[in-house]
PDB file of C-alpha atoms in Angstrom:
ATOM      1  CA  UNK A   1     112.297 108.148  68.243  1.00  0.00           C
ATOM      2  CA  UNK A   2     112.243 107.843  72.240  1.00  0.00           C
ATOM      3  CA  UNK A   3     108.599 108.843  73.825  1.00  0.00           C
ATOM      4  CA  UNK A   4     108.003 112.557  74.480  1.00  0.00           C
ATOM      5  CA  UNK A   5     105.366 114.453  76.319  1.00  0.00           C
ATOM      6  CA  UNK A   6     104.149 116.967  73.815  1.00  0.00           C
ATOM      7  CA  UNK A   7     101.396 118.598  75.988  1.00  0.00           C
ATOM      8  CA  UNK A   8      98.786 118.263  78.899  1.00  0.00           C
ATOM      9  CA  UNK A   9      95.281 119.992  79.607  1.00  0.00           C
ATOM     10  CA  UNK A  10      93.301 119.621  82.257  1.00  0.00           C
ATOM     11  CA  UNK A  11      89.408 119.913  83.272  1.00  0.00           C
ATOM     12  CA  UNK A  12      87.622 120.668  86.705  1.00  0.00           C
ATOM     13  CA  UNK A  13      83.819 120.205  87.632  1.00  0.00           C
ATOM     14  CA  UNK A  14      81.972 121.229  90.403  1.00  0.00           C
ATOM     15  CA  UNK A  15      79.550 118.475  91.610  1.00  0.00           C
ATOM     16  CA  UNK A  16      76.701 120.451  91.010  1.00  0.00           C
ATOM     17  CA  UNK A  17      78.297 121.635  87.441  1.00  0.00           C
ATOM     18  CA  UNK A  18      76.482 118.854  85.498  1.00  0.00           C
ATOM     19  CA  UNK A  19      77.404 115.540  84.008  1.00  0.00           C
ATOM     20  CA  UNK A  20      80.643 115.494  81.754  1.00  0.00           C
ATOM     21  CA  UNK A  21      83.999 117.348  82.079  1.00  0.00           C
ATOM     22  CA  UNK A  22      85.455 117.936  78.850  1.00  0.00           C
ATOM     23  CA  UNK A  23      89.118 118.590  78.140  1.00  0.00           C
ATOM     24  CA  UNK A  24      90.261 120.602  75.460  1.00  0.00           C
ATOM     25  CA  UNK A  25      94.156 120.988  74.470  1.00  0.00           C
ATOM     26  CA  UNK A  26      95.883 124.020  73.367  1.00  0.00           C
ATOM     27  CA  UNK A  27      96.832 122.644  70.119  1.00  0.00           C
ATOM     28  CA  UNK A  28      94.836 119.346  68.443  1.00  0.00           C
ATOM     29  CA  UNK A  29      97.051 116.241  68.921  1.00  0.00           C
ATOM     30  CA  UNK A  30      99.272 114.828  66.010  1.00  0.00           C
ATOM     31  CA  UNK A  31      97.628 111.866  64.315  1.00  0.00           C
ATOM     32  CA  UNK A  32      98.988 108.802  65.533  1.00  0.00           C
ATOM     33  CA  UNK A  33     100.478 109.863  69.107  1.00  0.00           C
ATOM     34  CA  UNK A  34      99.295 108.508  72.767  1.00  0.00           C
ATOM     35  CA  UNK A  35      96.641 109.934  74.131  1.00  0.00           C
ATOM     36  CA  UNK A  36      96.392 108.875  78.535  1.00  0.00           C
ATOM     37  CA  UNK A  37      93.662 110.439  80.365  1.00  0.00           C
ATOM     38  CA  UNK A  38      93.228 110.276  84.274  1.00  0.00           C
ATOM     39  CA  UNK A  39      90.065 111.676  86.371  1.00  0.00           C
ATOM     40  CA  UNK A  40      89.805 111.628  89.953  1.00  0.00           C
ATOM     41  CA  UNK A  41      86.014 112.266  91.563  1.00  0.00           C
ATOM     42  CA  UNK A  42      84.306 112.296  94.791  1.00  0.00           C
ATOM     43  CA  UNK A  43      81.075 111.853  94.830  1.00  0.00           C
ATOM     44  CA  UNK A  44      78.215 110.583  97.423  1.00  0.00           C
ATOM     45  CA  UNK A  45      75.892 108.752  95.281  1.00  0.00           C
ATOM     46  CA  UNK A  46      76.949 105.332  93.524  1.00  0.00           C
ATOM     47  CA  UNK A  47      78.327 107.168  89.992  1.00  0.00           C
ATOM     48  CA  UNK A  48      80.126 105.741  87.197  1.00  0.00           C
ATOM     49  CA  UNK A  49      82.977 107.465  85.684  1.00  0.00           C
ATOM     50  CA  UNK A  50      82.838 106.642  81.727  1.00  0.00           C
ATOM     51  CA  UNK A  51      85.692 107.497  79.667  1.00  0.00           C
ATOM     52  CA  UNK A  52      86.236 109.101  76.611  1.00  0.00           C
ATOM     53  CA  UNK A  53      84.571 107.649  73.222  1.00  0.00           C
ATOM     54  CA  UNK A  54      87.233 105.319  71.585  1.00  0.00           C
ATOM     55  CA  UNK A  55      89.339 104.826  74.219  1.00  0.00           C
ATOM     56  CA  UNK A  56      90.369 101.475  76.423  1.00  0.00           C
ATOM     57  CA  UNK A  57      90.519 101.841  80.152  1.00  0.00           C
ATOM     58  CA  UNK A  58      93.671 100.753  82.271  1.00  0.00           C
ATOM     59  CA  UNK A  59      92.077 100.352  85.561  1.00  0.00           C
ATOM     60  CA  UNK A  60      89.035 101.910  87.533  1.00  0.00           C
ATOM     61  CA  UNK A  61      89.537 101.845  91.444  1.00  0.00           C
ATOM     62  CA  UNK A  62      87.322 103.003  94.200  1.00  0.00           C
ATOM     63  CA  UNK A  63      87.160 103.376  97.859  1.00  0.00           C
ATOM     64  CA  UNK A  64      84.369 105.000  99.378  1.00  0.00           C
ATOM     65  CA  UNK A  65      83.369 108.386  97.948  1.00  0.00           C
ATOM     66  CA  UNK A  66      86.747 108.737  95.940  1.00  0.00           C
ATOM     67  CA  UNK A  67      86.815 107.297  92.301  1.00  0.00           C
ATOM     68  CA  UNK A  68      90.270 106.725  89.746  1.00  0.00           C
ATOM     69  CA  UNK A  69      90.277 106.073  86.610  1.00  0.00           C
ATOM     70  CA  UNK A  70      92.659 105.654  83.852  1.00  0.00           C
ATOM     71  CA  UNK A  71      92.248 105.395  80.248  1.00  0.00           C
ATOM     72  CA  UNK A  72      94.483 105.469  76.889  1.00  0.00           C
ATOM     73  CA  UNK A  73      94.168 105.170  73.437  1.00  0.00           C
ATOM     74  CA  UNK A  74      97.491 104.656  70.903  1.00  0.00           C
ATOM     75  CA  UNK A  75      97.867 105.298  67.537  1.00  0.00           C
ATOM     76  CA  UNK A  76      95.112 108.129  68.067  1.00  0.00           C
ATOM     77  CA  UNK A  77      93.779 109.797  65.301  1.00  0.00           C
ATOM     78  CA  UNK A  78      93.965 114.169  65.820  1.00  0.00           C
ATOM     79  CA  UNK A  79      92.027 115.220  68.885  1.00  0.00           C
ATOM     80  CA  UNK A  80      91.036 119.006  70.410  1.00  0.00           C
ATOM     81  CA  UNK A  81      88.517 117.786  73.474  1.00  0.00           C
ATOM     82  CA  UNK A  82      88.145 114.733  75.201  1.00  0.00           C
ATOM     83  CA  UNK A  83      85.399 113.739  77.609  1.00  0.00           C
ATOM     84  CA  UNK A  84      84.447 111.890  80.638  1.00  0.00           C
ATOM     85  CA  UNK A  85      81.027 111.392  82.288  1.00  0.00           C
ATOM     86  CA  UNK A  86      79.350 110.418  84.934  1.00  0.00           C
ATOM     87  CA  UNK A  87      75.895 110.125  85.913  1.00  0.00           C
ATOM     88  CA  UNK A  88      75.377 111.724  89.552  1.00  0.00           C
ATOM     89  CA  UNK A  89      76.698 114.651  91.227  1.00  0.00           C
ATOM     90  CA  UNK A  90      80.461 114.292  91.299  1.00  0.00           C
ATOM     91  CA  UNK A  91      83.258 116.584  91.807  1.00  0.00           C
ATOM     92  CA  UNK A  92      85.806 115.962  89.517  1.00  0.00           C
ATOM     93  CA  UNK A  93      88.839 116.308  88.172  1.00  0.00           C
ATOM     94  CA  UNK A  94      90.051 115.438  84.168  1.00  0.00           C
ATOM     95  CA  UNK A  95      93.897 115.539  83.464  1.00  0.00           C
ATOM     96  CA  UNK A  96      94.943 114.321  79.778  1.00  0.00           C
ATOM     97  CA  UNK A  97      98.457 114.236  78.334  1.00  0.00           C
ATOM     98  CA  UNK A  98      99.735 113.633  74.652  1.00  0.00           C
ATOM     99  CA  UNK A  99     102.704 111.412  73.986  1.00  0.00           C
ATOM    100  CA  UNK A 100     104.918 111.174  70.935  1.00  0.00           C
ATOM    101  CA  UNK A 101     107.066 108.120  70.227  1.00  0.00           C
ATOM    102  CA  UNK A 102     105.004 105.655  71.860  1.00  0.00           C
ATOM    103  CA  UNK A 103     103.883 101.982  70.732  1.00  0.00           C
ATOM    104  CA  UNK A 104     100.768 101.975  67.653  1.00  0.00           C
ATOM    105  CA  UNK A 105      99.458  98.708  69.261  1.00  0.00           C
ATOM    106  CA  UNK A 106      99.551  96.985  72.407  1.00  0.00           C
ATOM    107  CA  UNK A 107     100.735  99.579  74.223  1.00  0.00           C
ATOM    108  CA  UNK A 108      99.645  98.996  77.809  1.00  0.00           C
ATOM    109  CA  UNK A 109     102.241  97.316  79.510  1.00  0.00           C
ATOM    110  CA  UNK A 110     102.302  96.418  83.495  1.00  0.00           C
ATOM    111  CA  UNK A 111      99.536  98.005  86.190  1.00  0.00           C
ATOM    112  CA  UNK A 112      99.387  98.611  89.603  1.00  0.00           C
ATOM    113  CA  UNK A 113      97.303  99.997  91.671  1.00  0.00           C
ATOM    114  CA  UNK A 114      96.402 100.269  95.170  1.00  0.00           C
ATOM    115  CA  UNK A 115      93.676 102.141  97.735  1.00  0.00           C
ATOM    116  CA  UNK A 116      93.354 102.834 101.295  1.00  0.00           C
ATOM    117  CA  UNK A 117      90.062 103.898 103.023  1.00  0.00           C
ATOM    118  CA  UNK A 118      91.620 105.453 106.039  1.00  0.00           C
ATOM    119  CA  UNK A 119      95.664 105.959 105.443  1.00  0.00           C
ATOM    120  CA  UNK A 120      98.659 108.143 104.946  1.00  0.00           C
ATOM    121  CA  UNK A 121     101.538 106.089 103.376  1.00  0.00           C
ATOM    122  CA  UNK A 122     100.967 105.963  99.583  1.00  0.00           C
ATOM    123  CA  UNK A 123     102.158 103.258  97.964  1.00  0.00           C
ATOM    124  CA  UNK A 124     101.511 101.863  94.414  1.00  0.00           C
ATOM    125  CA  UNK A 125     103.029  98.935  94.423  1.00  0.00           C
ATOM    126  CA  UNK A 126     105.775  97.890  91.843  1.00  0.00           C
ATOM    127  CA  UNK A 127     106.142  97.128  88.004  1.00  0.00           C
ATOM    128  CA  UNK A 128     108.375  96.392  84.988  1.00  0.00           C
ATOM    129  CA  UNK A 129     108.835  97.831  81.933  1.00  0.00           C
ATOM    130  CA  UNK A 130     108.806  95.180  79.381  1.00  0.00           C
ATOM    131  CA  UNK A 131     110.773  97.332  77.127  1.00  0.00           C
ATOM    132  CA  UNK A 132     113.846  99.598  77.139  1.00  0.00           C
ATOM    133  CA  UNK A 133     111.591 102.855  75.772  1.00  0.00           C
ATOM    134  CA  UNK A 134     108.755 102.868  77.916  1.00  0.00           C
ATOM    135  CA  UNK A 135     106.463 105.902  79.750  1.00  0.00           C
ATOM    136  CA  UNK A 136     105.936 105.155  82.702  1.00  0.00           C
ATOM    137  CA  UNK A 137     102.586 107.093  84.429  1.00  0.00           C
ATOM    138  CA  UNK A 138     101.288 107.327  87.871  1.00  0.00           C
ATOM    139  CA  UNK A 139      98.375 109.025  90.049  1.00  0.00           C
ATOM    140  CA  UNK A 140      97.502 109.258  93.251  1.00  0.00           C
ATOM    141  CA  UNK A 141      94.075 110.886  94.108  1.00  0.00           C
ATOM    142  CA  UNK A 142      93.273 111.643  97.664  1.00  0.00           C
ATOM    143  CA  UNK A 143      89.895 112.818  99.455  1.00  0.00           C
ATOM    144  CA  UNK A 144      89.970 116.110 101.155  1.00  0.00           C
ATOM    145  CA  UNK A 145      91.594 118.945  98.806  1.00  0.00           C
ATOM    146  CA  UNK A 146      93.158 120.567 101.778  1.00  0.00           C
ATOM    147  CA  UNK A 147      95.677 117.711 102.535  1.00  0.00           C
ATOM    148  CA  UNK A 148      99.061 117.333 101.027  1.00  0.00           C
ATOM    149  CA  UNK A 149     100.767 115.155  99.144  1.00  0.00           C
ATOM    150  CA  UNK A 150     104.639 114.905 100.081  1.00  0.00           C
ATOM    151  CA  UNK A 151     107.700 113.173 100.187  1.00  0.00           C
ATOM    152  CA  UNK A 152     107.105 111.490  96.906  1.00  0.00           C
ATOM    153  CA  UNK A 153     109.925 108.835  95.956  1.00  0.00           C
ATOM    154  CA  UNK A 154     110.411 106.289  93.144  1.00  0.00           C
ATOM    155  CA  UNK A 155     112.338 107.813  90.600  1.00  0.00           C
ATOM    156  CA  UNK A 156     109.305 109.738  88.975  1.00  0.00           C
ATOM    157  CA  UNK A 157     108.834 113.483  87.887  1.00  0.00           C
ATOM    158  CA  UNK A 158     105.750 115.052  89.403  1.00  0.00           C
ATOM    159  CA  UNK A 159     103.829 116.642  86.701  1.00  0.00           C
ATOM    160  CA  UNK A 160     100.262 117.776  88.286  1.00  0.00           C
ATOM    161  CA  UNK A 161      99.376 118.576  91.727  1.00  0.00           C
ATOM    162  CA  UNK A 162      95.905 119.989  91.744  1.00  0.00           C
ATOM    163  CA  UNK A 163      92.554 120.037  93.801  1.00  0.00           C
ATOM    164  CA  UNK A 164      88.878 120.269  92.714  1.00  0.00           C
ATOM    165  CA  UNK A 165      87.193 123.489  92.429  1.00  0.00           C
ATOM    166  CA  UNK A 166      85.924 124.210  96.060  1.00  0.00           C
ATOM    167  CA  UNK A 167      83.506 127.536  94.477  1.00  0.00           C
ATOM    168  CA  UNK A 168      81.514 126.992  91.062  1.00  0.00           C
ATOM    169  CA  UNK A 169      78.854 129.052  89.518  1.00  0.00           C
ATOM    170  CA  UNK A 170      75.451 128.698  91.586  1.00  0.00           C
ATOM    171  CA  UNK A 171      77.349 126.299  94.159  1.00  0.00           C
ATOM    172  CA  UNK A 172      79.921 124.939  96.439  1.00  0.00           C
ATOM    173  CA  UNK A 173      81.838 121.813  97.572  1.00  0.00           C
ATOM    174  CA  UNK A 174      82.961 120.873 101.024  1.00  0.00           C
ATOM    175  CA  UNK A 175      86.637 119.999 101.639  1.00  0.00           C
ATOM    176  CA  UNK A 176      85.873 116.541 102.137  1.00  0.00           C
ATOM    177  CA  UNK A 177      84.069 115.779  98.638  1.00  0.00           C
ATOM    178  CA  UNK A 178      87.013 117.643  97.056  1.00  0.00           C
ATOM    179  CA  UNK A 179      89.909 115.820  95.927  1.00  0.00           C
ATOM    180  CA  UNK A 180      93.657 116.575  95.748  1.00  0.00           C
ATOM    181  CA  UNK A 181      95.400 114.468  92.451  1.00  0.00           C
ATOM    182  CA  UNK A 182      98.974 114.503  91.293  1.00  0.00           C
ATOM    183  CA  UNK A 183     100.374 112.920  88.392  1.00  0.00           C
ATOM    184  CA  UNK A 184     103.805 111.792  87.825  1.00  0.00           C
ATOM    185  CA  UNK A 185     106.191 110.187  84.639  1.00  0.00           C
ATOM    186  CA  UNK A 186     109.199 109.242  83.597  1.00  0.00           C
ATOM    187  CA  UNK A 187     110.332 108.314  80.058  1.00  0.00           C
ATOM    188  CA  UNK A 188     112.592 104.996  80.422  1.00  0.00           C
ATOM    189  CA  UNK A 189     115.762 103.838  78.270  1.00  0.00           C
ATOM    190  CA  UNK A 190     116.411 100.681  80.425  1.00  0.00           C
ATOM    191  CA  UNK A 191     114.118  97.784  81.693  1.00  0.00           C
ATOM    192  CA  UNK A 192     113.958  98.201  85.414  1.00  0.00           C
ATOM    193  CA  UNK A 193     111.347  98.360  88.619  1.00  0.00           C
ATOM    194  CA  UNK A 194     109.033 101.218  88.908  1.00  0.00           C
ATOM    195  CA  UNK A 195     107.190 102.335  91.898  1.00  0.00           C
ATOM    196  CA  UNK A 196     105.382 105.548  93.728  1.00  0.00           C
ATOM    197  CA  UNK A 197     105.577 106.156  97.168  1.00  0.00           C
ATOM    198  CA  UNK A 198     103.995 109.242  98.841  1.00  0.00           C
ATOM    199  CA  UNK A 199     102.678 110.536 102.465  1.00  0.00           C
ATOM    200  CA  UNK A 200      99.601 112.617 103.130  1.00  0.00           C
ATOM    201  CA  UNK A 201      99.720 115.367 105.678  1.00  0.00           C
ATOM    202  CA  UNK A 202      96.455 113.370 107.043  1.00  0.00           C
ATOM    203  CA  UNK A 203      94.781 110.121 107.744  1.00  0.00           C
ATOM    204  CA  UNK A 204      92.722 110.124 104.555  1.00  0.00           C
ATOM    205  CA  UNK A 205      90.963 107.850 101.908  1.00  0.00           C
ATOM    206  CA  UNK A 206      93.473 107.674  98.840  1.00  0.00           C
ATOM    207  CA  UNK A 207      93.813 105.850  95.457  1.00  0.00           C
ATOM    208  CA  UNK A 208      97.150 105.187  93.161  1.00  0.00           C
ATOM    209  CA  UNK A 209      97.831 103.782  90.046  1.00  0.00           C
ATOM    210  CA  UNK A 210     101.076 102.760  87.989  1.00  0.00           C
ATOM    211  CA  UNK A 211     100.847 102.222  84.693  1.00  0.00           C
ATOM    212  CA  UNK A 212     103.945 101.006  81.746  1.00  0.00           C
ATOM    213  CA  UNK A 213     102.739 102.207  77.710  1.00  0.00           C
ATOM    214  CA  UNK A 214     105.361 100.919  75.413  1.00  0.00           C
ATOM    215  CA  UNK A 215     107.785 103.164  72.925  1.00  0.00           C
ATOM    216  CA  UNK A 216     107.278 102.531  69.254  1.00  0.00           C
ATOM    217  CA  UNK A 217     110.651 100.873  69.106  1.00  0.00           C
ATOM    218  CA  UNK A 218     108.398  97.979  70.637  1.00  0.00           C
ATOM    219  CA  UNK A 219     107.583  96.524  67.095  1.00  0.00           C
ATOM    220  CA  UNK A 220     106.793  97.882  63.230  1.00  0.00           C
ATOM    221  CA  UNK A 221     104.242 100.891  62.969  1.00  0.00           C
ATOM    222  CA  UNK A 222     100.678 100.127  61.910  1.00  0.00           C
ATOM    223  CA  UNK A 223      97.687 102.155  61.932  1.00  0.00           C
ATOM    224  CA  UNK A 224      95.677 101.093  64.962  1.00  0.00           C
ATOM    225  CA  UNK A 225      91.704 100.692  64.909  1.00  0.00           C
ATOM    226  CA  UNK A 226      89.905 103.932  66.066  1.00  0.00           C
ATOM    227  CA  UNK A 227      86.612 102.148  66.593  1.00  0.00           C
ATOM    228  CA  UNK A 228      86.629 101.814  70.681  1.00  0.00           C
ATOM    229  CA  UNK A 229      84.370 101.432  73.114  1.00  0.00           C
ATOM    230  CA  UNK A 230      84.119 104.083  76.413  1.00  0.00           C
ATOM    231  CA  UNK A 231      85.174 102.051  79.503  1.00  0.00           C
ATOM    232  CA  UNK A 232      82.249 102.648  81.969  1.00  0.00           C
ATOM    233  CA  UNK A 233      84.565 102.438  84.893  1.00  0.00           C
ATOM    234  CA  UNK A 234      83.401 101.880  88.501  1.00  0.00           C
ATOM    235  CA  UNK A 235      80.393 101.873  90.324  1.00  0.00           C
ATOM    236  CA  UNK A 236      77.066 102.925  89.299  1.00  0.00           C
ATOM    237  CA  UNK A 237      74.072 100.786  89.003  1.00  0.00           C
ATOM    238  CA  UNK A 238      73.422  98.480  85.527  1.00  0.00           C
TER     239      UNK A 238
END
């Protein structure tokens, strides 16, 4: 069975809206499928970004105010909500996808990822699918909800293209602690490079990440541990 995106959901908080985010999907997700989650935040106190309970992170990036994080967990057991935290004001977006098809173990394939404090040309850098049937995921979050993402290239299908909530109950956010994020996939049938290029309308801070999960061709089904730890991502204080 080749990978398939079954659904998405997606959660928004307001910097002043509390601690966690949590993500619920339309329909709970089928025991044993992919489960990637991606949040975006800007914040102006040194937060952490912790993922959801159970799964493994891919990468955590930072550069300045904006935060990225990426996180995954295969052979999943059923799931309505997931839920990240973090532990100061931060505006914040939460975008989670299922995926049917997709390798039980060792999943996570190649990463790359790449930030600029003060830039326009996006650029992720490259990887390789180590197998024919791979997903192939990438996000680029960007400071400042007003300016555009554009002229995307790399073979990719833009799924998300959202900003942070500007108005929230008792509160608001200025432009440039709101965030802009996009996600983009592609489901592979042949081992090649893999890349995400993009331009901002502005000069702005920005973060990207690539990331390869395996298909389930990759090597005999098994059911994977569900005891995990939450990745506490990026900055913060111990």
């Amino acid at each position: 069975m080749a990978p398939t995106l079954l659904q998405t959901a997606a959660g928004y908080l307001g910097a002043g809206q509390g601690y966690e985010c949590a993500v619920t999907f339309d329909n709970p997700t089928k025991p044993y499928n992919l489960i990637v989650v991606t949040a975006v935040g800007a914040s102006l106190y040194n937060v952490s970004l912790t993922g959801p309970d159970g799964f493994t992170l891919v990468r955590g990036i930072q550069v300045g105010v904006l935060k990225l994080a990426m996180w995954y967990r295969e052979g999943a057991p059923e799931t309505s909500t997931v839920k990240v935290r973090t532990n100061g004001p931060t505006s914040m977006q939460v975008k989670v996808k299922e995926y049917a098809g997709a390798a039980q173990a060792n999943a996570l394939g190649a990463v790359s990822v790449a930030t600029s404090a003060y830039g326009y040309a996006v650029r992720t850098g490259q990887i390789t699918n180590s197998t024919a049937d791979a997903i192939i995921v990438a996000a680029v979050g960007n400071t400042y909800a007003s300016t555009v993402q554009q002229a995307f290239a790399g073979s990719l299908a833009r799924l998300i293209d959202t900003v942070s909530p500007q108005n929230w109950p008792g509160g608001s956010d200025p432009d440039s602690l709101r965030t802009r994020l996009t996600i983009h996939h592609t489901i592979t049938n042949a081992i090649r490079n893999y890349y995400l290029d993009a331009t901002l309308t502005r000069y702005r801070s920005w973060v990207a990440i690539i990331a390869a999960f395996k298909g389930a061709s990759t090597g005999p089904t098994r059911m994977a541990s569900r005891n995990g730890v939450a990745g506490e991502v990026l900055g913060g204080r111990s």
